[in-house]
mmCIF file of C-alpha atoms (C1' of nucleotides) in Angstrom:
data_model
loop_
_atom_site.group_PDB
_atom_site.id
_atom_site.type_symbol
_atom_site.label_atom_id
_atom_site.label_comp_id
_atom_site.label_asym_id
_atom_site.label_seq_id
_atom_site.Cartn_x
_atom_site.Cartn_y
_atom_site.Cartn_z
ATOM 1 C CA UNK A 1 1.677 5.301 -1.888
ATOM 2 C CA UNK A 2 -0.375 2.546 -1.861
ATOM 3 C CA UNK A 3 -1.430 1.223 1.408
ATOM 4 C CA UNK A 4 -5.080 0.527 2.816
ATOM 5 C CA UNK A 5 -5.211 4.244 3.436
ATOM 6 C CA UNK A 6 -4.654 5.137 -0.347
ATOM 7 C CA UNK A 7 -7.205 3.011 -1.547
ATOM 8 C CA UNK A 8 -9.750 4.208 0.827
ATOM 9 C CA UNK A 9 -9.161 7.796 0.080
ATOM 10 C CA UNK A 10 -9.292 6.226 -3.578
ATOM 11 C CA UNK A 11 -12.655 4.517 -3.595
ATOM 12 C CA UNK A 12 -13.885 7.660 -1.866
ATOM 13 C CA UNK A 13 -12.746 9.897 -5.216
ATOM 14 C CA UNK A 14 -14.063 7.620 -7.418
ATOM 15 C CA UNK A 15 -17.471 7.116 -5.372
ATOM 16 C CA UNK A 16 -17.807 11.263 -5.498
ATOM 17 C CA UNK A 17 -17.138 11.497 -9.657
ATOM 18 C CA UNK A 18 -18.566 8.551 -11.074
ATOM 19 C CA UNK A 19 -21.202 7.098 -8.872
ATOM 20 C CA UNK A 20 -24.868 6.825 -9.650
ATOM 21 C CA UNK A 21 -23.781 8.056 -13.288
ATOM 22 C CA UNK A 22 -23.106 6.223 -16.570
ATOM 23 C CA UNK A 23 -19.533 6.141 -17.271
ATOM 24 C CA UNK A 24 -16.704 5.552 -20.100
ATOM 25 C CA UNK A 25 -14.684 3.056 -19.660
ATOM 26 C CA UNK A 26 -11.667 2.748 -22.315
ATOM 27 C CA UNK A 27 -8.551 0.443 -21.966
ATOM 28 C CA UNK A 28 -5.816 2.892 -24.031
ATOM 29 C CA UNK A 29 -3.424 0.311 -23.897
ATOM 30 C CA UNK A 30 -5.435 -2.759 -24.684
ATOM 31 C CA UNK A 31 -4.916 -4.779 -22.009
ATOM 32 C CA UNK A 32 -8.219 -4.441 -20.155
ATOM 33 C CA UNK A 33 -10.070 -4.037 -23.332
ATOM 34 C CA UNK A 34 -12.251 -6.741 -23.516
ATOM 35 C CA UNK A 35 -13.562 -6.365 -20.217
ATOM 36 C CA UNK A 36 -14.150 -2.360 -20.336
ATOM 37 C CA UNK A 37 -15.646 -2.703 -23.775
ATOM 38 C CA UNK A 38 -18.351 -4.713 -21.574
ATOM 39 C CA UNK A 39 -19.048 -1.627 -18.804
ATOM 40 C CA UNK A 40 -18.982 0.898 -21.574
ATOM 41 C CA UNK A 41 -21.787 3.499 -21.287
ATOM 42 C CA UNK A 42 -23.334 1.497 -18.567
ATOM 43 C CA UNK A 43 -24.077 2.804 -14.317
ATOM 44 C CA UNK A 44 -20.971 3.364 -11.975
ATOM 45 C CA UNK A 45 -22.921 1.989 -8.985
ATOM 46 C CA UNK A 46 -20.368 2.530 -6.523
ATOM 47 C CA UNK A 47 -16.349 2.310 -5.518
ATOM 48 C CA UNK A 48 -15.404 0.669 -1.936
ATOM 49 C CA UNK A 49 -12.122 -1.076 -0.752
ATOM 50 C CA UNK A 50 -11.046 -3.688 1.546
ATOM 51 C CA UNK A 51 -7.519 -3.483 2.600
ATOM 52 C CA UNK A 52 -5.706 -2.777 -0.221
ATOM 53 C CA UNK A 53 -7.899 -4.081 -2.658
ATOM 54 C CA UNK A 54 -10.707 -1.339 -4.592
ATOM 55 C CA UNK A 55 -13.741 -2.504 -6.060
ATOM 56 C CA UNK A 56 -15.573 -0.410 -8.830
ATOM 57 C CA UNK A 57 -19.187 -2.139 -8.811
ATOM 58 C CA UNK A 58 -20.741 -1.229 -12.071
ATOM 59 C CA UNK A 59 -23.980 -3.690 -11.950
ATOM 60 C CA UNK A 60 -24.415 -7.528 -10.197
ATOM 61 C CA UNK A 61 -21.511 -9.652 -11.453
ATOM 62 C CA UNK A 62 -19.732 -6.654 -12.944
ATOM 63 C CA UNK A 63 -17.019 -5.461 -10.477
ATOM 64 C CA UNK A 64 -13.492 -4.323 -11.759
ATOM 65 C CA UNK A 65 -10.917 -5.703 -8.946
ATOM 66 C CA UNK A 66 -7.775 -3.537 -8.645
ATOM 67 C CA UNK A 67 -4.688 -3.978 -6.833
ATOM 68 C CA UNK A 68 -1.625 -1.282 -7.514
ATOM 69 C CA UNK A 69 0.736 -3.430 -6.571
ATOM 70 C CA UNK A 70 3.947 -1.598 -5.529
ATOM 71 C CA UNK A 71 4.018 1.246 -7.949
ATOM 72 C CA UNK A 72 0.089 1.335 -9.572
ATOM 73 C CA UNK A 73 -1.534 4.390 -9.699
ATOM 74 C CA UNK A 74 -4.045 6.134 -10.475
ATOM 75 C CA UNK A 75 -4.515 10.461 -11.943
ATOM 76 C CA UNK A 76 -7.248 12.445 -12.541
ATOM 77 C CA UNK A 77 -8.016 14.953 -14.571
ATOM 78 C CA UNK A 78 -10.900 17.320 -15.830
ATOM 79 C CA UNK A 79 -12.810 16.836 -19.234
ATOM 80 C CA UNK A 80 -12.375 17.129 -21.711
ATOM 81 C CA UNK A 81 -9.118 14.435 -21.318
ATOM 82 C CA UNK A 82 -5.903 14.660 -23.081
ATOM 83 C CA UNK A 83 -4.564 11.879 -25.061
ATOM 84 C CA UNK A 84 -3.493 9.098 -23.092
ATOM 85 C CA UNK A 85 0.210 9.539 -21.607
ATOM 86 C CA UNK A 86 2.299 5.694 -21.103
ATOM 87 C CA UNK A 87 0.364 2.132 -20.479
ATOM 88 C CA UNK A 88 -3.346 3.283 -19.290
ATOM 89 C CA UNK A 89 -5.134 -0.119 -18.637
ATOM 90 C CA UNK A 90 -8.095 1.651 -17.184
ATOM 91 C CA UNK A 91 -9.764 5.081 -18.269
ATOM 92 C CA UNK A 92 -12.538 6.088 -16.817
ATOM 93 C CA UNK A 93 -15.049 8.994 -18.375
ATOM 94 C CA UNK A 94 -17.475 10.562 -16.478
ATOM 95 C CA UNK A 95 -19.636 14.019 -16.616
ATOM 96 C CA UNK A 96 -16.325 16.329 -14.864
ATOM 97 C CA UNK A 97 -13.526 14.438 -14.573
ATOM 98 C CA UNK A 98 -11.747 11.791 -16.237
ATOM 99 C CA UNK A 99 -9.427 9.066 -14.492
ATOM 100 C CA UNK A 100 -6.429 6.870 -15.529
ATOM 101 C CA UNK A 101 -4.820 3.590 -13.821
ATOM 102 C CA UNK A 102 -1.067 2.584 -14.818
ATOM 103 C CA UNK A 103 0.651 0.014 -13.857
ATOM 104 C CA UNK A 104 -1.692 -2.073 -11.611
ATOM 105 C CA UNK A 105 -0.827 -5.081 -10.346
ATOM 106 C CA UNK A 106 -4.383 -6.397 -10.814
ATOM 107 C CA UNK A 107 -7.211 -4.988 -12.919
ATOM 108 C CA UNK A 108 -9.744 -7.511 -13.656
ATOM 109 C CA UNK A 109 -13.726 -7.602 -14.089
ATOM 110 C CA UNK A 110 -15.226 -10.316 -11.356
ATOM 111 C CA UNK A 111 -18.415 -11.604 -10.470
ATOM 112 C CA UNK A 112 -19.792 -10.928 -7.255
ATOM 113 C CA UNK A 113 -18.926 -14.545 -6.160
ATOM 114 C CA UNK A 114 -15.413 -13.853 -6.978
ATOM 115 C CA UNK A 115 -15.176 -10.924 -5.033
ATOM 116 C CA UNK A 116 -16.824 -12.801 -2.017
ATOM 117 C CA UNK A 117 -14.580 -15.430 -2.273
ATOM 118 C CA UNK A 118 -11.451 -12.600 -2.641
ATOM 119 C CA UNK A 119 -12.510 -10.703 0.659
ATOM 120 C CA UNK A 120 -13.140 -14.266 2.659
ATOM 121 C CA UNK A 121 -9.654 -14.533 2.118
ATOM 122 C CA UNK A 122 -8.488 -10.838 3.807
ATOM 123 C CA UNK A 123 -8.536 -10.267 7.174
ATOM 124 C CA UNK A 124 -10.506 -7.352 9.051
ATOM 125 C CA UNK A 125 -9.470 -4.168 7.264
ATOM 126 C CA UNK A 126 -9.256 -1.234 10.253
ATOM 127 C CA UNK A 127 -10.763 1.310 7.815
ATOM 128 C CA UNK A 128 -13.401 -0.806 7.182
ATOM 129 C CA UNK A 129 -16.983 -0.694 9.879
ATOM 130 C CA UNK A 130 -17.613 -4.467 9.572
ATOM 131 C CA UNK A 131 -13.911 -5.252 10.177
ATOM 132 C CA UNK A 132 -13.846 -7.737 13.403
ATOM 133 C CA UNK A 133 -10.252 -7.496 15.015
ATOM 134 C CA UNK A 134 -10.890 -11.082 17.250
ATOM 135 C CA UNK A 135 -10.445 -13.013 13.822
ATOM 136 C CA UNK A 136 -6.974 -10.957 13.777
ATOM 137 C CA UNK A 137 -6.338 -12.017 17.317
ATOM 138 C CA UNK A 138 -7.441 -15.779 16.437
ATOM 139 C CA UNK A 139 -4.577 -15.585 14.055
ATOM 140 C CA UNK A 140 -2.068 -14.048 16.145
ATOM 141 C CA UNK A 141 -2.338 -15.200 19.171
ATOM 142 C CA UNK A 142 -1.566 -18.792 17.959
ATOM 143 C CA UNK A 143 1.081 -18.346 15.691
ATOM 144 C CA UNK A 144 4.646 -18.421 16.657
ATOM 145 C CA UNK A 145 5.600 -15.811 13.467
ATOM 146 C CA UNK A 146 7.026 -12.516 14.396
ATOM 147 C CA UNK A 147 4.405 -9.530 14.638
ATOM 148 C CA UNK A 148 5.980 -7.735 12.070
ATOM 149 C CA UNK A 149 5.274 -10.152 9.770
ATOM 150 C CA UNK A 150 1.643 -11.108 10.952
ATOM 151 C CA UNK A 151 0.900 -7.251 10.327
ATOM 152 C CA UNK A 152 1.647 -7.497 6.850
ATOM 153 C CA UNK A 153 -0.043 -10.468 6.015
ATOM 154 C CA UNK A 154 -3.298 -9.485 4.462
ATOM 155 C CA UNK A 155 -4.846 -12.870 5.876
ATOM 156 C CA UNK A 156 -4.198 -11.724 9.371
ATOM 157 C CA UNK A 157 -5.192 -7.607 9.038
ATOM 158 C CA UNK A 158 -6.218 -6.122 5.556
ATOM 159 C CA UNK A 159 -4.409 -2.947 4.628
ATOM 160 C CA UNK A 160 -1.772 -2.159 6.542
ATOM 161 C CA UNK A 161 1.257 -1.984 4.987
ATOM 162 C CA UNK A 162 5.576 -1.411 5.942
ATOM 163 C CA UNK A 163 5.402 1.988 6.884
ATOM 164 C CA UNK A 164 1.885 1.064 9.147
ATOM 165 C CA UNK A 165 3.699 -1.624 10.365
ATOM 166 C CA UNK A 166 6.701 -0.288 11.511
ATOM 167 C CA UNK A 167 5.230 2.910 13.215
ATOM 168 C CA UNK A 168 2.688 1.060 14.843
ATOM 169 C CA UNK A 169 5.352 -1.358 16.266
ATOM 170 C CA UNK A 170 7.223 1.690 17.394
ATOM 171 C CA UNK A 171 4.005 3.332 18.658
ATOM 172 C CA UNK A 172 3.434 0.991 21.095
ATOM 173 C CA UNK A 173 7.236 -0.144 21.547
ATOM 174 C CA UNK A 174 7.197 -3.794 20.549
ATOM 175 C CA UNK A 175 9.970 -5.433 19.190
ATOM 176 C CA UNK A 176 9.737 -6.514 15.574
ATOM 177 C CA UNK A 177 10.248 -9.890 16.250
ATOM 178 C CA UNK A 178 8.018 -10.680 19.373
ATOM 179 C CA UNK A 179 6.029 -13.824 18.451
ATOM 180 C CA UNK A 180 2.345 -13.137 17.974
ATOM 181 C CA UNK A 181 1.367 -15.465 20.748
ATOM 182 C CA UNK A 182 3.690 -13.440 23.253
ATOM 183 C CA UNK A 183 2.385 -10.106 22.113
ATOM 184 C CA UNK A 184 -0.815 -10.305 24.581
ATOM 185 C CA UNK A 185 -4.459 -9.203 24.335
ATOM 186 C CA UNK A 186 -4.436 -5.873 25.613
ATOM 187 C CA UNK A 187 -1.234 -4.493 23.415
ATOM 188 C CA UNK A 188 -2.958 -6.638 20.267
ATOM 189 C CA UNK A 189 -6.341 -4.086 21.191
ATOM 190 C CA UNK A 190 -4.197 -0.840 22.124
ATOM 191 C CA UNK A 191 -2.214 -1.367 18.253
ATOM 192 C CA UNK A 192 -5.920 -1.989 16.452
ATOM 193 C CA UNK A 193 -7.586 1.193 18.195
ATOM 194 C CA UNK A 194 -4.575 2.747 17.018
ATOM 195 C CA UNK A 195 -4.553 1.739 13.237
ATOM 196 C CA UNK A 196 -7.832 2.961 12.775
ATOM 197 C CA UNK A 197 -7.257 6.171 13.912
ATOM 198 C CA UNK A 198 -3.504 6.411 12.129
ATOM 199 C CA UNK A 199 -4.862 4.940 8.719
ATOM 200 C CA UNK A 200 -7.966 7.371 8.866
ATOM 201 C CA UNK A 201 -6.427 10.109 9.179
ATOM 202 C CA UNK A 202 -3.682 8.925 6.549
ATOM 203 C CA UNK A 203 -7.009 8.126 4.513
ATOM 204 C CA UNK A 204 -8.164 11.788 5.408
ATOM 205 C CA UNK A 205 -5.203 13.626 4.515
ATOM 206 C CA UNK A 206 -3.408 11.525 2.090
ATOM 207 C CA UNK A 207 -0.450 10.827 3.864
ATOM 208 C CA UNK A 208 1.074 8.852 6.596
ATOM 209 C CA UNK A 209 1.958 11.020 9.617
ATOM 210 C CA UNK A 210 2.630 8.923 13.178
ATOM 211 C CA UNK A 211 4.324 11.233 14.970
ATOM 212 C CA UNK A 212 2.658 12.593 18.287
ATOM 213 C CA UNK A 213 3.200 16.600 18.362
ATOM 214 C CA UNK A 214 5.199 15.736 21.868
ATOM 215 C CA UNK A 215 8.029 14.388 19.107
ATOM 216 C CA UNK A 216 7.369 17.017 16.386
ATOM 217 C CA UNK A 217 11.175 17.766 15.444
ATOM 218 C CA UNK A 218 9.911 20.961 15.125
ATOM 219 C CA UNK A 219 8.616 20.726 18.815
ATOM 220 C CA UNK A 220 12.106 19.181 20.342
ATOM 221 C CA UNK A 221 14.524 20.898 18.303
ATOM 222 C CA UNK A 222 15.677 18.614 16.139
ATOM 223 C CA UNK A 223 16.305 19.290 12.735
ATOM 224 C CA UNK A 224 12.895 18.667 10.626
ATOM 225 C CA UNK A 225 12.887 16.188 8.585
ATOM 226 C CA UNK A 226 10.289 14.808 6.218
ATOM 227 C CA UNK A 227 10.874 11.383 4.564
ATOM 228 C CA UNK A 228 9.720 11.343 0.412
ATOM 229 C CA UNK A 229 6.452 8.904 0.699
ATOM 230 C CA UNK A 230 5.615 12.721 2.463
ATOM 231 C CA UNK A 231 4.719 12.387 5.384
ATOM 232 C CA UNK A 232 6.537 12.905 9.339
ATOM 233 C CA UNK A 233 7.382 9.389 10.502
ATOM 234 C CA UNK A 234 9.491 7.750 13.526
ATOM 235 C CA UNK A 235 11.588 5.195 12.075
ATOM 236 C CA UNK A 236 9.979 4.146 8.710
ATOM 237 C CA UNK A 237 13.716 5.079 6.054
ATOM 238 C CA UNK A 238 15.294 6.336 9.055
ATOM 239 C CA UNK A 239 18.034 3.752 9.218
ATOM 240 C CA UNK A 240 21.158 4.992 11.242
ATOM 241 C CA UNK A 241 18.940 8.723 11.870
ATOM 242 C CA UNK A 242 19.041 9.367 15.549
ATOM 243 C CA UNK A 243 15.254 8.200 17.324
ATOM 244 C CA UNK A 244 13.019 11.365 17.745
ATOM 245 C CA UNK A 245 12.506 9.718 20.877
ATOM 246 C CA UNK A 246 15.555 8.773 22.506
ATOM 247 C CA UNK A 247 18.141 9.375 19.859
ATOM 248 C CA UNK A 248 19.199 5.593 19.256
ATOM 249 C CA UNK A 249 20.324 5.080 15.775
ATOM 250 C CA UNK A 250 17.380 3.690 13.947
ATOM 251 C CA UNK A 251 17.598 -0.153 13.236
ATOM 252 C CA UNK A 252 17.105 -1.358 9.600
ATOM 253 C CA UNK A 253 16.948 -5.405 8.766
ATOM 254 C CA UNK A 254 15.713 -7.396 5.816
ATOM 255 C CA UNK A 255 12.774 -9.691 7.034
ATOM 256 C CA UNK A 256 10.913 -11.779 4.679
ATOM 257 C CA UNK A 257 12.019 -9.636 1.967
ATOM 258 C CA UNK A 258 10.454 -6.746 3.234
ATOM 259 C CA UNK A 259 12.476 -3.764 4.984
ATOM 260 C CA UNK A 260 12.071 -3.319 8.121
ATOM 261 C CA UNK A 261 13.324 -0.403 10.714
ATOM 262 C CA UNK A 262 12.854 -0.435 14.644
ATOM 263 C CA UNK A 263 14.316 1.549 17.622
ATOM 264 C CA UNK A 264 15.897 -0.978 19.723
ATOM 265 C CA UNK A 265 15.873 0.711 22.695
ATOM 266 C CA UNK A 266 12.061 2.273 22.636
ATOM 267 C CA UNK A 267 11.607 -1.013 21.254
ATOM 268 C CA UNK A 268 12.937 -3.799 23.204
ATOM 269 C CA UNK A 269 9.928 -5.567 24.440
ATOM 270 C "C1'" DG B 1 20.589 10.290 -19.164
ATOM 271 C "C1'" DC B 2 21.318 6.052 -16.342
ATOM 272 C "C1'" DC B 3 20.882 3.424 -12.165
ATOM 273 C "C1'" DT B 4 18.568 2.291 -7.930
ATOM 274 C "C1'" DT B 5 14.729 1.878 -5.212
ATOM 275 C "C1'" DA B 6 9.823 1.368 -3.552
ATOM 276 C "C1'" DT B 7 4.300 2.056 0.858
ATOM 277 C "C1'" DG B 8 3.068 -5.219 -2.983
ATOM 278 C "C1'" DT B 9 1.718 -9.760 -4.550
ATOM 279 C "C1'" DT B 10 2.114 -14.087 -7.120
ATOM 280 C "C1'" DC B 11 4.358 -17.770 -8.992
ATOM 281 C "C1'" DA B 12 8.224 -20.974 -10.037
ATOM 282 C "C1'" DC B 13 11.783 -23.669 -8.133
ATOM 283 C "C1'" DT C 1 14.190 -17.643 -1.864
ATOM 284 C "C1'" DG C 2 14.174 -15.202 -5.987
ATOM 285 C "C1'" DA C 3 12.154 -13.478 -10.199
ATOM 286 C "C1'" DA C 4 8.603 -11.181 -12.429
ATOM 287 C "C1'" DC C 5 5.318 -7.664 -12.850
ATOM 288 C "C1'" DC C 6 6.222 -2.652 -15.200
ATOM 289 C "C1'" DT C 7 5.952 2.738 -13.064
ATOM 290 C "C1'" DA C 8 7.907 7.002 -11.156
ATOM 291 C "C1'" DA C 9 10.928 9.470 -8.402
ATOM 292 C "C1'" DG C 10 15.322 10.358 -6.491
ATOM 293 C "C1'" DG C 11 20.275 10.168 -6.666
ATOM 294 C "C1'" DC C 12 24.098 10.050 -9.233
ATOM 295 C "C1'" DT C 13 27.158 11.217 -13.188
#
DNA sequence: GCCTTATGTTCAC
DNA sequence: TGAACCTAAGGCT
């Protein structure tokens, strides 16, 4: 679940319960105790993310950093809340609705110079208004890495993650492995327009869905599929499933320790 | 019920 | 490069 979309959809939630309110905050498990004992009672000022990062910003040098990791999460449920089920680090209380984090990779109260000095280090963040894709560019246009591994280094772009990165690099047919400096300005600006509207509408509708209705299985008579992170996909899990495009079996390769799937022929750029 | 796997990151070697 | 983190779901028996 968690890529930039998830946390932006996320911050959103947690904006709509808790802020402007005071709030509970409990650590069940004991873990983030210390810290929540200090936001107790006090404002929820507001929840925003950057990339895959969320910020809850409870007063000026009081901001809980959280990062899910690979398998954090977060439920929600109405008051009055049950007991707590498993590890809850993080339990948040408000008027309506109660929330619970498990599992996070990070959880940790910051000041607001830490949390400066954590974003300086993440690239521009599609989902984000401020985000500036030329420092993206900067980066990839000089290095000789592969693109598929520039996209998922959250120095370079801020929030997408494998399945963003390997639709995207179908989306606009590029081979996995083109070096960033061969990938050119114009494709670089055609695959950022396009991750902001793909990861706000995953943002909007809590899932990833890349495929254009011209592909719809439904639409070409293929047999429908639907991969288990939920949503409709081209190639993201598909390895050896015929292309919804041109029926190639998909591609699957271990890159950096990361999987990664392609097309090779809609993808041989 | 047990085993594998995962949309991620950090740290040790 | 590999292990650790530590959760849930899916596949298998």
């Amino acid at each position: 679940m968690p890529e930039g979309h998830t946390l932006h959809r996320l911050a959103r939630l947690h904006h709509e319960r808790y802020a402007g309110r005071p709030v509970r905050v409990l650590s069940p498990q004991g873990r983030f105790a210390a810290s929540a004992a200090l936001l107790d009672g006090a404002q929820f000022e507001r929840a925003e993310a950057h990339g895959k990062h969320l910020f809850h910003v409870h007063g000026p040098d009081l901001v809980v950093h959280v990062h899910l990791g690979l398998y954090g999460g977060f439920t929600e449920s109405e008051v009055p809340l049950e007991e707590p089920r498993g590890k809850v680090r993080m339990r948040l209380i408000g008027r309506t609705h109660g929330t619970d984090l498990r599992g996070p990779t990070r959880c940790e109260l910051l000041t607001d110079d830490e949390v400066a000095a954590l974003r300086e280090r993440l690239g521009p963040d599609p989902l984000r208004a401020d985000a500036d894709p030329e420092r993206a560019w900067q980066r990839i246009s000089r290095s000789r890495t592969s693109i598929a591994a520039l996209l998922l280094d959250q120095e370079v772009l801020a929030g997408a993650g494998n399945v963003y990165r390997a639709e995207v690099l179908f989306r606009h047919g590029v081979a996995p492995r083109t070096p960033g400096r061969d990938l050119g300005r114009q494709r670089w600006e055609l695959i950022w327009a396009d991750l902001v509207e793909l990861m706000a509408h995953g943002a909007k509708i809590g899932r990833i869905d890349t495929v254009r209705p011209e592909h719809d299985p439904e639409v070409t008579g293929r047999a429908p599929r639907q991969d288990r992170h939920g949503g409709e996909v081209y190639v993201y899990r598909r390895t050896g499933q015929p292309c919804l495009v041109c029926a190639t079996p998909v591609q699957f390769a271990e890159l950096s320790g990361r999987n990664l799937y392609w097309c090779p022929t809609c993808q041989a750029r």
